[in-house]
Coordinates of C-alpha atoms and ligand atoms in Angstrom, one line a residue:
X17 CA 0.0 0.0 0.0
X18 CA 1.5 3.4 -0.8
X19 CA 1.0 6.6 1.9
X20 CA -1.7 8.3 1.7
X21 CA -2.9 11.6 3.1
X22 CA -4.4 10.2 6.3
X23 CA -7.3 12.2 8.4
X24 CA -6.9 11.5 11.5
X25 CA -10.4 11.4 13.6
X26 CA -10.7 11.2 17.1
X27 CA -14.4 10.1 18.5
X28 CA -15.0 11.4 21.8
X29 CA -17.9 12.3 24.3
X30 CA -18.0 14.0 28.1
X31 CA -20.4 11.4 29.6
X32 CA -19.5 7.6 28.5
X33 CA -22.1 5.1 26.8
X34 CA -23.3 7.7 24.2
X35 CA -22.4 5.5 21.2
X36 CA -18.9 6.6 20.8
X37 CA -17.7 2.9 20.1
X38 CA -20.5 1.7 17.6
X39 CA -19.9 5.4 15.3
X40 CA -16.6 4.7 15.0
X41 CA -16.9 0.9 14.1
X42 CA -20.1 1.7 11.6
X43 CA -17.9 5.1 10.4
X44 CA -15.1 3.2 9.8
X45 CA -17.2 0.2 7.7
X46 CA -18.4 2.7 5.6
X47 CA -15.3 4.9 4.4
X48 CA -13.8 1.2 3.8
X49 CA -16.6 0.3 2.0
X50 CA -16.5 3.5 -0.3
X51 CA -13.1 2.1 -1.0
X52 CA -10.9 3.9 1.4
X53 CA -8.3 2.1 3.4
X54 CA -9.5 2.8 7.1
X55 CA -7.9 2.0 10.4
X56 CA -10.1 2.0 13.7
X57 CA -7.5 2.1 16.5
X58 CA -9.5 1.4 20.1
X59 CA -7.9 4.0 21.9
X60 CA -10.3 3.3 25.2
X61 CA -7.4 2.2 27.2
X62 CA -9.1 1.4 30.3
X63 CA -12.0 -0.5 29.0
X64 CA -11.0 -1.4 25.1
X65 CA -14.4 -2.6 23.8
X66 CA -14.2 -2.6 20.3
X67 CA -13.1 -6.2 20.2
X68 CA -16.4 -7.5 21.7
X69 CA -18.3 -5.4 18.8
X70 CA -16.5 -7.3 16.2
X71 CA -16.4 -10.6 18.2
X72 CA -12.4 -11.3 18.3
X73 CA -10.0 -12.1 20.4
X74 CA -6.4 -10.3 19.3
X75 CA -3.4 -11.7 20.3
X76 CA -1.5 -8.9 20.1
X77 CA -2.2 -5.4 21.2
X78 CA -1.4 -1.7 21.9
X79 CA 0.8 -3.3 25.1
X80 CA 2.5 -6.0 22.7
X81 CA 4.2 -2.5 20.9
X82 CA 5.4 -1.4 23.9
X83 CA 6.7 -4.5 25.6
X84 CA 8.3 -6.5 22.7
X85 CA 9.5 -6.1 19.0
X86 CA 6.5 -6.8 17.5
X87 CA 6.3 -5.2 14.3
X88 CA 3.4 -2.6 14.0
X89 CA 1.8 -4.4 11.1
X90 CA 1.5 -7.1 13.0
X91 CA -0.8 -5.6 15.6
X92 CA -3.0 -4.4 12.7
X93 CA -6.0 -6.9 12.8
X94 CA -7.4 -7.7 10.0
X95 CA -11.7 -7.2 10.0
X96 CA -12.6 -7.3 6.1
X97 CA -10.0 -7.8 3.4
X98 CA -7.9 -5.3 2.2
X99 CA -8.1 -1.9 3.5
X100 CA -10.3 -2.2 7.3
X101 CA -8.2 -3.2 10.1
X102 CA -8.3 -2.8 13.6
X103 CA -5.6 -1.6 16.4
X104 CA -6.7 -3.0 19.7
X105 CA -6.3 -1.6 22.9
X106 CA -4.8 -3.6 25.8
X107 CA -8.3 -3.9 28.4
X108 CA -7.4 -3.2 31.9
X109 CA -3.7 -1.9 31.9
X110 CA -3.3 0.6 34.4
X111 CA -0.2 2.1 32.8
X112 CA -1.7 2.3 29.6
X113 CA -4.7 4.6 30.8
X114 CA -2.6 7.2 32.8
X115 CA -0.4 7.0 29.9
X116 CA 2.8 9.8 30.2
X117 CA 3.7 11.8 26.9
X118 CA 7.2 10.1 27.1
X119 CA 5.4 6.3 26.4
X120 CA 2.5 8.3 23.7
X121 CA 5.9 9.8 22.0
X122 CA 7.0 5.6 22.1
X123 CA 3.7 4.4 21.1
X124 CA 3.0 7.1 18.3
X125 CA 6.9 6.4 17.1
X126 CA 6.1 2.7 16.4
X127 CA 2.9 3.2 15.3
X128 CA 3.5 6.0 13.0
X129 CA 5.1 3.6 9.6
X130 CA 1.7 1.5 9.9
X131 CA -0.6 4.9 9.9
X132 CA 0.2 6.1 6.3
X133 CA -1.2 3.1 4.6
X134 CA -4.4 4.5 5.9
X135 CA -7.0 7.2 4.1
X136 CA -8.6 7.7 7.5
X137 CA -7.4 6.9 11.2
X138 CA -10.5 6.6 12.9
X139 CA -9.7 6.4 17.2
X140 CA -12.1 5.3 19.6
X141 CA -11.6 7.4 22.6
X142 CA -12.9 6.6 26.3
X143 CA -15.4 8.8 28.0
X144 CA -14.0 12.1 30.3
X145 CA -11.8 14.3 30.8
X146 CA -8.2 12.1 31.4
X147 CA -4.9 13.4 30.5
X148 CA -4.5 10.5 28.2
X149 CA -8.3 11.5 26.2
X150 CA -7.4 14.9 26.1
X151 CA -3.7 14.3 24.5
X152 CA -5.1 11.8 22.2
X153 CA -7.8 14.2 20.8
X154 CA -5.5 17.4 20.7
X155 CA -3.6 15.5 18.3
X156 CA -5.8 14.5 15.9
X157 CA -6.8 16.6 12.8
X158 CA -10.6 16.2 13.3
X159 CA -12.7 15.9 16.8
X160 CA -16.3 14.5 16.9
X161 CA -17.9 14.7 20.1
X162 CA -20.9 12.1 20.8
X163 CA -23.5 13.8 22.6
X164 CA -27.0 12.4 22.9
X165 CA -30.2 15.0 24.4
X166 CA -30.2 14.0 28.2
X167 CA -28.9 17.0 30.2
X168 CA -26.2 15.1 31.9
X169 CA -24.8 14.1 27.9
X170 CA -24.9 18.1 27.3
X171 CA -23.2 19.4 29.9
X172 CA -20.4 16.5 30.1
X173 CA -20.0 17.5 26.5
X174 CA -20.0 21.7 27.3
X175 CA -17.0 20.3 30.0
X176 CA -15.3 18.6 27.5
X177 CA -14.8 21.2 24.9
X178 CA -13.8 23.8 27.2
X179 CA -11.3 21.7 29.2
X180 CA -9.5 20.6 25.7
X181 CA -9.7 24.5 24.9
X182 CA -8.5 25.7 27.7
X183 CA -5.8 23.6 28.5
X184 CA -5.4 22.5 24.4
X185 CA -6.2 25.5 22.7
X186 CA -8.0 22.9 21.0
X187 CA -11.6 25.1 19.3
X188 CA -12.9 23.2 16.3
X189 CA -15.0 20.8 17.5
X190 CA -17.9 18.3 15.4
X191 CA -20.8 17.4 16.9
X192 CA -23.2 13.9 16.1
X193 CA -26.2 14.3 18.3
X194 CA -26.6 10.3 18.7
X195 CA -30.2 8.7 19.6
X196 CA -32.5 11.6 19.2
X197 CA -36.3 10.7 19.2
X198 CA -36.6 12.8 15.8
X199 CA -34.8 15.6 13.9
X200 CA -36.6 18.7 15.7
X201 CA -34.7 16.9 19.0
X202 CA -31.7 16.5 17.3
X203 CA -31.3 20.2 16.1
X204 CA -32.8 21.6 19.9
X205 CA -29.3 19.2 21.3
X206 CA -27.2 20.9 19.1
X207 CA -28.6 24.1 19.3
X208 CA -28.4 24.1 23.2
X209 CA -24.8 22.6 23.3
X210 CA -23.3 25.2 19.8
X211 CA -25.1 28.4 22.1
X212 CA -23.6 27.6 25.5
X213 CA -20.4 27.0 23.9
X214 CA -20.6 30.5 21.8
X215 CA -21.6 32.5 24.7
X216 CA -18.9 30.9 27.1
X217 CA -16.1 29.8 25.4
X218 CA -16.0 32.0 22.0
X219 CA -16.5 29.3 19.3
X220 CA -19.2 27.1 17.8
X221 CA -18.8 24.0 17.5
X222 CA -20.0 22.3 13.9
X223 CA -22.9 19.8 13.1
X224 CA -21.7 17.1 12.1
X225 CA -25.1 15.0 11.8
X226 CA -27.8 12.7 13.8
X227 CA -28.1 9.5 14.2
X228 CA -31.3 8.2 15.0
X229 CA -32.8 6.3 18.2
X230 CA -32.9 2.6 16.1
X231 CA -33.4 -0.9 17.7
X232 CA -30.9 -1.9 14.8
X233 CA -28.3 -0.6 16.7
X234 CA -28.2 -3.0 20.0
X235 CA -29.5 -5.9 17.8
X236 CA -26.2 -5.6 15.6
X237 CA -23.9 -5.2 19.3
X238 CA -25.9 -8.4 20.6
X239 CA -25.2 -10.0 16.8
X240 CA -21.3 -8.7 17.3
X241 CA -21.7 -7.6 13.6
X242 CA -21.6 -3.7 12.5
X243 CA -24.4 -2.1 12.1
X244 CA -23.8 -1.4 8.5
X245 CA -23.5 -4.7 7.3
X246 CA -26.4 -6.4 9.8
X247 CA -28.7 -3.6 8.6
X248 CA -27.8 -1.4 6.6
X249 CA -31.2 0.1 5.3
X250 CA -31.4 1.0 8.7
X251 CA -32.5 4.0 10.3
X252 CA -29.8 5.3 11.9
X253 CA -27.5 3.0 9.0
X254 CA -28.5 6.2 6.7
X255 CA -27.8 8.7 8.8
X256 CA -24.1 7.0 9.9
X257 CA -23.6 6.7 6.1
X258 CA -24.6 10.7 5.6
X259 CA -21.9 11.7 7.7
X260 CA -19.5 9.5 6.6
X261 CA -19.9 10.9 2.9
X262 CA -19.6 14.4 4.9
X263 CA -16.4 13.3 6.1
X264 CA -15.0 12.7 3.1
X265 CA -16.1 16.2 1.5
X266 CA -14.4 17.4 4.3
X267 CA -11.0 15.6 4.1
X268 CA -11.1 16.8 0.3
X269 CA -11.2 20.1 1.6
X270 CA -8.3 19.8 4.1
X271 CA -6.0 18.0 1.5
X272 CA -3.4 20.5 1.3
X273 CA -3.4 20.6 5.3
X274 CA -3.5 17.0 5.9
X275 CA -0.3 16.4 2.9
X276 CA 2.0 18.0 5.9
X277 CA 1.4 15.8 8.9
X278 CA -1.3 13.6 9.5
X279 CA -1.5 15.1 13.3
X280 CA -1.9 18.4 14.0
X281 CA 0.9 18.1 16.7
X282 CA 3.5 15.9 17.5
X283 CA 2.8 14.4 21.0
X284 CA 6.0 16.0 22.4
X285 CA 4.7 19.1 22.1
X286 CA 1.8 17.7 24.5
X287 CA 2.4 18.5 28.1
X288 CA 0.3 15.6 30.0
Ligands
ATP320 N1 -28.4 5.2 17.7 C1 -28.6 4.3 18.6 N2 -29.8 3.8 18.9 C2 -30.0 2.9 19.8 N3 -29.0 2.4 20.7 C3 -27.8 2.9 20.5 C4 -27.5 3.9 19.5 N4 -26.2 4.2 19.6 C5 -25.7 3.5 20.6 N5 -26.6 2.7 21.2 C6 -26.5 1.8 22.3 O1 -25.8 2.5 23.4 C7 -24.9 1.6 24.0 C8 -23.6 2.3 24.2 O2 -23.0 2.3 22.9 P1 -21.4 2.4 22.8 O3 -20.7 1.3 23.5 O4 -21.1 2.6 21.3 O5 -21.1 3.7 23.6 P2 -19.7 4.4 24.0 O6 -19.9 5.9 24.0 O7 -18.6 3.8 23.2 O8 -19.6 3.9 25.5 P3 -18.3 4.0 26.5 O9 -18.2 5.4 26.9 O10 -18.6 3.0 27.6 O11 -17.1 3.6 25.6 C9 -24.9 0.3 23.3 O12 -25.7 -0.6 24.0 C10 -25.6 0.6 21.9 O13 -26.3 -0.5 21.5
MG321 MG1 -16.8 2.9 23.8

């Protein structure tokens, strides 16, 4: 595979079980599909869950980069053929979670051959407001923060953004309201969540897209198939696939950008 101009995506959200995990696995399914070499890296260190979603068991992991030799390609699993694979996290490993920028500078070093073989680096982040979520999305060239319309969802979300701006100077944000009842819901989350950020913290955050409330969604988990592929005439399957095609109009437009590094910052320059 030759380089490529990667976008690098990080997936976030303030409160945790918003659907972070699923848009980044159904994301993912769909840029490969459109024929665009995608790598999902679970970058939820403390409770990596992406392997349960797809339903296997690596043998090698985030840790196995760290510890041995293990060549990065190695760690790259495999989920469809040619062009969608899958870093996995290591579940449970306190180091990894608190991790400092010295061992992100190791981690990012090893990883960083395997990345340009990729059109899109799509990271799974955990929920909150850690050192290690916070370094992890300051990197990355695009940030989409999950929210969904219960209160608690906003306001986690409101804490979010303004912790990675203040202590970032991170500002662009996207936003996928996740779960809404209907679009009139949808647009009242993001309007609520875009105003409180303008009036507080000087910047609006971007609409990414909804994704509707759809049964589809906890049948595919159950099934430990994607979403897209166990139903993709889906509901919310269409709306995932919306903003995925978004996505890409956007990465055409930051081509030039993206040509010079595929992170916005190198992690050294990331104080923990
Ligand atoms: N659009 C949706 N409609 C219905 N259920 C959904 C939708 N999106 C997510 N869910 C359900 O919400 C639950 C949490 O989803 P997911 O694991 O993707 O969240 P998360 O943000 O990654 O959680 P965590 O913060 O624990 O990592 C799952 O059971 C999933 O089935
Ligand atoms: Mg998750």
């Amino acid at each position: 595979m030759k380089a490529k101009n990667t976008l690098t995506i990080s997936i976030l959200s303030g409160k945790g079980g918003v659907g972070k995990t699923n848009i980044a696995l159904n994301l993912g399914y769909c840029m490969y599909r459109g024929g665009f070499p995608v790598m999902l890296m679970d970058c939820d260190l403390g409770l990596a869950n992406l392997d349960v979603l797809l339903g296997v068991t690596p043998d090698v992991n985030m840790q196995s980069l760290l510890d041995t030799d293990t060549p990065a390609e190695e760690v790259a699993y495999p989920i469809e053929p040619d062009g969608f694979d899958f870093l996995p996290a290591a579940s449970g490993v306190p180091e990894l979670v608190e991790m400092d920028s010295d061992l992100r500078n190791l981690l990012f070093q090893r990883l960083d051959p395997l990345f340009s073989n990729y059109e899109y680096l799509l990271m799974d982040l955990g929920a909150g407001i850690t050192p290690t979520v916070l370094a992890f999305a300051a990197m990355t060239r695009i940030r989409i923060v999950v929210v969904t319309p219960e209160p608690t969802s906003l306001t986690d979300s409101y804490a979010l953004m303004k912790v990675l701006s203040t202590q970032h100077n991170v500002k662009d944000f996207y936003i996928i309201v996740n779960q809404a009842e209907d679009k009139a819901e949808e647009t009242s989350t993001y309007n609520r969540l875009a105003t409180a950020c303008e009036r507080f913290l000087g910047f609006t955050p971007e609409f990414l897209g909804g994704i509707a409330q759809d049964k589809m969604v906890p049948e595919s988990v159950r099934k430990q198939v994607p979403l897209m592929k166990n139903a993709p005439n889906s509901r919310a399957a269409k709306d995932i696939f919306a903003i995925a095609v978004k996505l890409q109009k956007i990465k055409k437009s930051m081509l030039e950008d993206i040509s010079k590094s595929i992170f916005t910052k190198s992690t050294s320059d990331l104080s923990n």
